[in-house]
């Protein structure tokens, strides 16, 4: 039975948070217990960005969180440079506000450095002045946005001793590069072209980046969390000493395994029985990727399914009662044209009638959003995986 009191800072920890309490707290911070009537930029800022290496699947993540969301609500600020897609946490592309791009990119630079110098292609550049490569890369990208291939080829002309891919990787990891539209615009397509964040946004990077501020924002969006959770989300290491500096101002709990959990004292922590509606998550939803221990959301069956995928193409995931209960995909087969779109839901175990009805209702709303051009929609709950 969970204890009911806690003390802050270095005092004794007396409250244990169970998995369901962690689940509801995180879903509340992730805006998934109910939809919110908020601007897209405010939602993206609250979430400290959304993983967005795919051009469009993350739009479904906004739809799941925002009341009345339409694609242009994100496309317009992306085209208008209020939002950008840039490599940040875990060296993956995230959708963030312009201000967060400039504030967070310097914070995660140590992780970018670590991944860069662990790359075997980059190690082949030993003896080359990387500062000169970076300066040349900035000059080329400030002329106009370029693809990684174009950039690498042009750098190779100046530095023939380096392989184009390795030269391009140096610039990609040491310079904050945004992917410029039309890439990422709903209904549009285009090659992945990059510009420097400072030139694209017309402002410099934050001259005083704060890892402490980034950690507090993480806790607001994903807490309560362990030190290992924060490190998994950010890609940074040795954050224990940073959290120790923050400890006097934090609430401290333990999970059922005895691990310390840190949180903002006034952050919402709904009870374990708070209602959690059916929700469809996109393939790389941060809810599924931002903790070292993902059991607060991921069931074992879902974790096995995701880890068994070899081609890197992940299915969407369905939450039922706050936990992963199924995968989903939309079939717009070539033979369907504009005639129809089918949302296929594959549960990990048989759903109750009530849960199946909730999933079908939410799935119908998803189809109306994601396949608005289809003349007919159909939601199909398939037999359970392995069933």
PDB file of N, CA and C in Angstrom, residues 2 12 31 42 56 78 84 89 140 154 156 160 165 195 209 226 236 239 246 258 274 286 319 353 366 383:
ATOM      1  N   UNK A   2       0.605   2.201  -0.878  1.00  0.00           N
ATOM      2  CA  UNK A   2       1.447   3.379  -1.012  1.00  0.00           C
ATOM      3  C   UNK A   2       1.366   4.241   0.236  1.00  0.00           C
ATOM      4  N   UNK A  12      14.154  12.569   4.951  1.00  0.00           N
ATOM      5  CA  UNK A  12      13.794  11.186   4.654  1.00  0.00           C
ATOM      6  C   UNK A  12      12.630  11.129   3.689  1.00  0.00           C
ATOM      7  N   UNK A  31      -0.381  15.908 -21.392  1.00  0.00           N
ATOM      8  CA  UNK A  31      -1.641  16.432 -21.947  1.00  0.00           C
ATOM      9  C   UNK A  31      -2.482  15.333 -22.587  1.00  0.00           C
ATOM     10  N   UNK A  42       2.454  26.689 -27.589  1.00  0.00           N
ATOM     11  CA  UNK A  42       2.465  26.506 -26.139  1.00  0.00           C
ATOM     12  C   UNK A  42       2.531  25.024 -25.778  1.00  0.00           C
ATOM     13  N   UNK A  56       5.743  13.757 -41.018  1.00  0.00           N
ATOM     14  CA  UNK A  56       4.374  14.119 -40.685  1.00  0.00           C
ATOM     15  C   UNK A  56       3.731  13.351 -39.537  1.00  0.00           C
ATOM     16  N   UNK A  78       5.386  26.469 -38.492  1.00  0.00           N
ATOM     17  CA  UNK A  78       6.614  25.868 -38.998  1.00  0.00           C
ATOM     18  C   UNK A  78       7.126  26.649 -40.197  1.00  0.00           C
ATOM     19  N   UNK A  84      10.542  24.897 -35.356  1.00  0.00           N
ATOM     20  CA  UNK A  84      11.583  24.340 -36.221  1.00  0.00           C
ATOM     21  C   UNK A  84      11.766  22.871 -35.883  1.00  0.00           C
ATOM     22  N   UNK A  89      17.608  16.381 -28.316  1.00  0.00           N
ATOM     23  CA  UNK A  89      17.759  15.290 -27.367  1.00  0.00           C
ATOM     24  C   UNK A  89      17.970  13.967 -28.102  1.00  0.00           C
ATOM     25  N   UNK A 140      28.735  27.612 -46.437  1.00  0.00           N
ATOM     26  CA  UNK A 140      27.953  26.987 -47.510  1.00  0.00           C
ATOM     27  C   UNK A 140      26.453  26.976 -47.198  1.00  0.00           C
ATOM     28  N   UNK A 154      30.405  19.366 -51.419  1.00  0.00           N
ATOM     29  CA  UNK A 154      31.060  20.672 -51.501  1.00  0.00           C
ATOM     30  C   UNK A 154      32.216  20.778 -50.507  1.00  0.00           C
ATOM     31  N   UNK A 156      33.986  18.254 -49.524  1.00  0.00           N
ATOM     32  CA  UNK A 156      35.034  17.375 -50.035  1.00  0.00           C
ATOM     33  C   UNK A 156      35.910  18.111 -51.060  1.00  0.00           C
ATOM     34  N   UNK A 160      39.756  17.514 -49.606  1.00  0.00           N
ATOM     35  CA  UNK A 160      39.724  16.248 -50.355  1.00  0.00           C
ATOM     36  C   UNK A 160      40.221  15.051 -49.548  1.00  0.00           C
ATOM     37  N   UNK A 165      30.720  11.994 -46.517  1.00  0.00           N
ATOM     38  CA  UNK A 165      29.767  11.682 -45.448  1.00  0.00           C
ATOM     39  C   UNK A 165      30.300  12.110 -44.093  1.00  0.00           C
ATOM     40  N   UNK A 195      19.557  24.490 -42.855  1.00  0.00           N
ATOM     41  CA  UNK A 195      20.129  25.828 -42.688  1.00  0.00           C
ATOM     42  C   UNK A 195      20.631  25.928 -41.255  1.00  0.00           C
ATOM     43  N   UNK A 209      23.477  28.851 -21.676  1.00  0.00           N
ATOM     44  CA  UNK A 209      22.588  27.678 -21.608  1.00  0.00           C
ATOM     45  C   UNK A 209      22.616  27.061 -20.225  1.00  0.00           C
ATOM     46  N   UNK A 226      13.663   9.441 -12.358  1.00  0.00           N
ATOM     47  CA  UNK A 226      14.978   9.162 -11.792  1.00  0.00           C
ATOM     48  C   UNK A 226      16.046   9.922 -12.563  1.00  0.00           C
ATOM     49  N   UNK A 236      22.449  13.183 -22.182  1.00  0.00           N
ATOM     50  CA  UNK A 236      23.574  13.652 -21.377  1.00  0.00           C
ATOM     51  C   UNK A 236      23.904  12.629 -20.300  1.00  0.00           C
ATOM     52  N   UNK A 239      24.463  13.355 -14.719  1.00  0.00           N
ATOM     53  CA  UNK A 239      23.523  14.380 -14.263  1.00  0.00           C
ATOM     54  C   UNK A 239      23.187  14.250 -12.785  1.00  0.00           C
ATOM     55  N   UNK A 246      20.057  20.590  -7.362  1.00  0.00           N
ATOM     56  CA  UNK A 246      18.655  21.001  -7.409  1.00  0.00           C
ATOM     57  C   UNK A 246      17.830  20.398  -6.269  1.00  0.00           C
ATOM     58  N   UNK A 258      12.424   1.016  -5.031  1.00  0.00           N
ATOM     59  CA  UNK A 258      13.290   1.741  -4.108  1.00  0.00           C
ATOM     60  C   UNK A 258      14.130   2.827  -4.742  1.00  0.00           C
ATOM     61  N   UNK A 274      -7.392   8.013 -11.575  1.00  0.00           N
ATOM     62  CA  UNK A 274      -7.857   9.078 -12.467  1.00  0.00           C
ATOM     63  C   UNK A 274      -8.199   8.474 -13.832  1.00  0.00           C
ATOM     64  N   UNK A 286       7.080  10.971 -27.664  1.00  0.00           N
ATOM     65  CA  UNK A 286       8.034  11.086 -26.563  1.00  0.00           C
ATOM     66  C   UNK A 286       7.594  10.346 -25.315  1.00  0.00           C
ATOM     67  N   UNK A 319      -3.192   3.579 -26.326  1.00  0.00           N
ATOM     68  CA  UNK A 319      -3.290   3.501 -24.878  1.00  0.00           C
ATOM     69  C   UNK A 319      -4.720   3.154 -24.479  1.00  0.00           C
ATOM     70  N   UNK A 353     -15.380  -5.365 -24.218  1.00  0.00           N
ATOM     71  CA  UNK A 353     -16.313  -4.687 -25.122  1.00  0.00           C
ATOM     72  C   UNK A 353     -16.255  -3.179 -24.906  1.00  0.00           C
ATOM     73  N   UNK A 366      -9.616   9.749 -35.279  1.00  0.00           N
ATOM     74  CA  UNK A 366      -8.280   9.819 -35.881  1.00  0.00           C
ATOM     75  C   UNK A 366      -8.362   9.738 -37.403  1.00  0.00           C
ATOM     76  N   UNK A 383      -7.551  -9.592 -34.656  1.00  0.00           N
ATOM     77  CA  UNK A 383      -7.271 -10.539 -33.586  1.00  0.00           C
ATOM     78  C   UNK A 383      -5.999 -10.152 -32.846  1.00  0.00           C
TER      79      UNK A 383
END
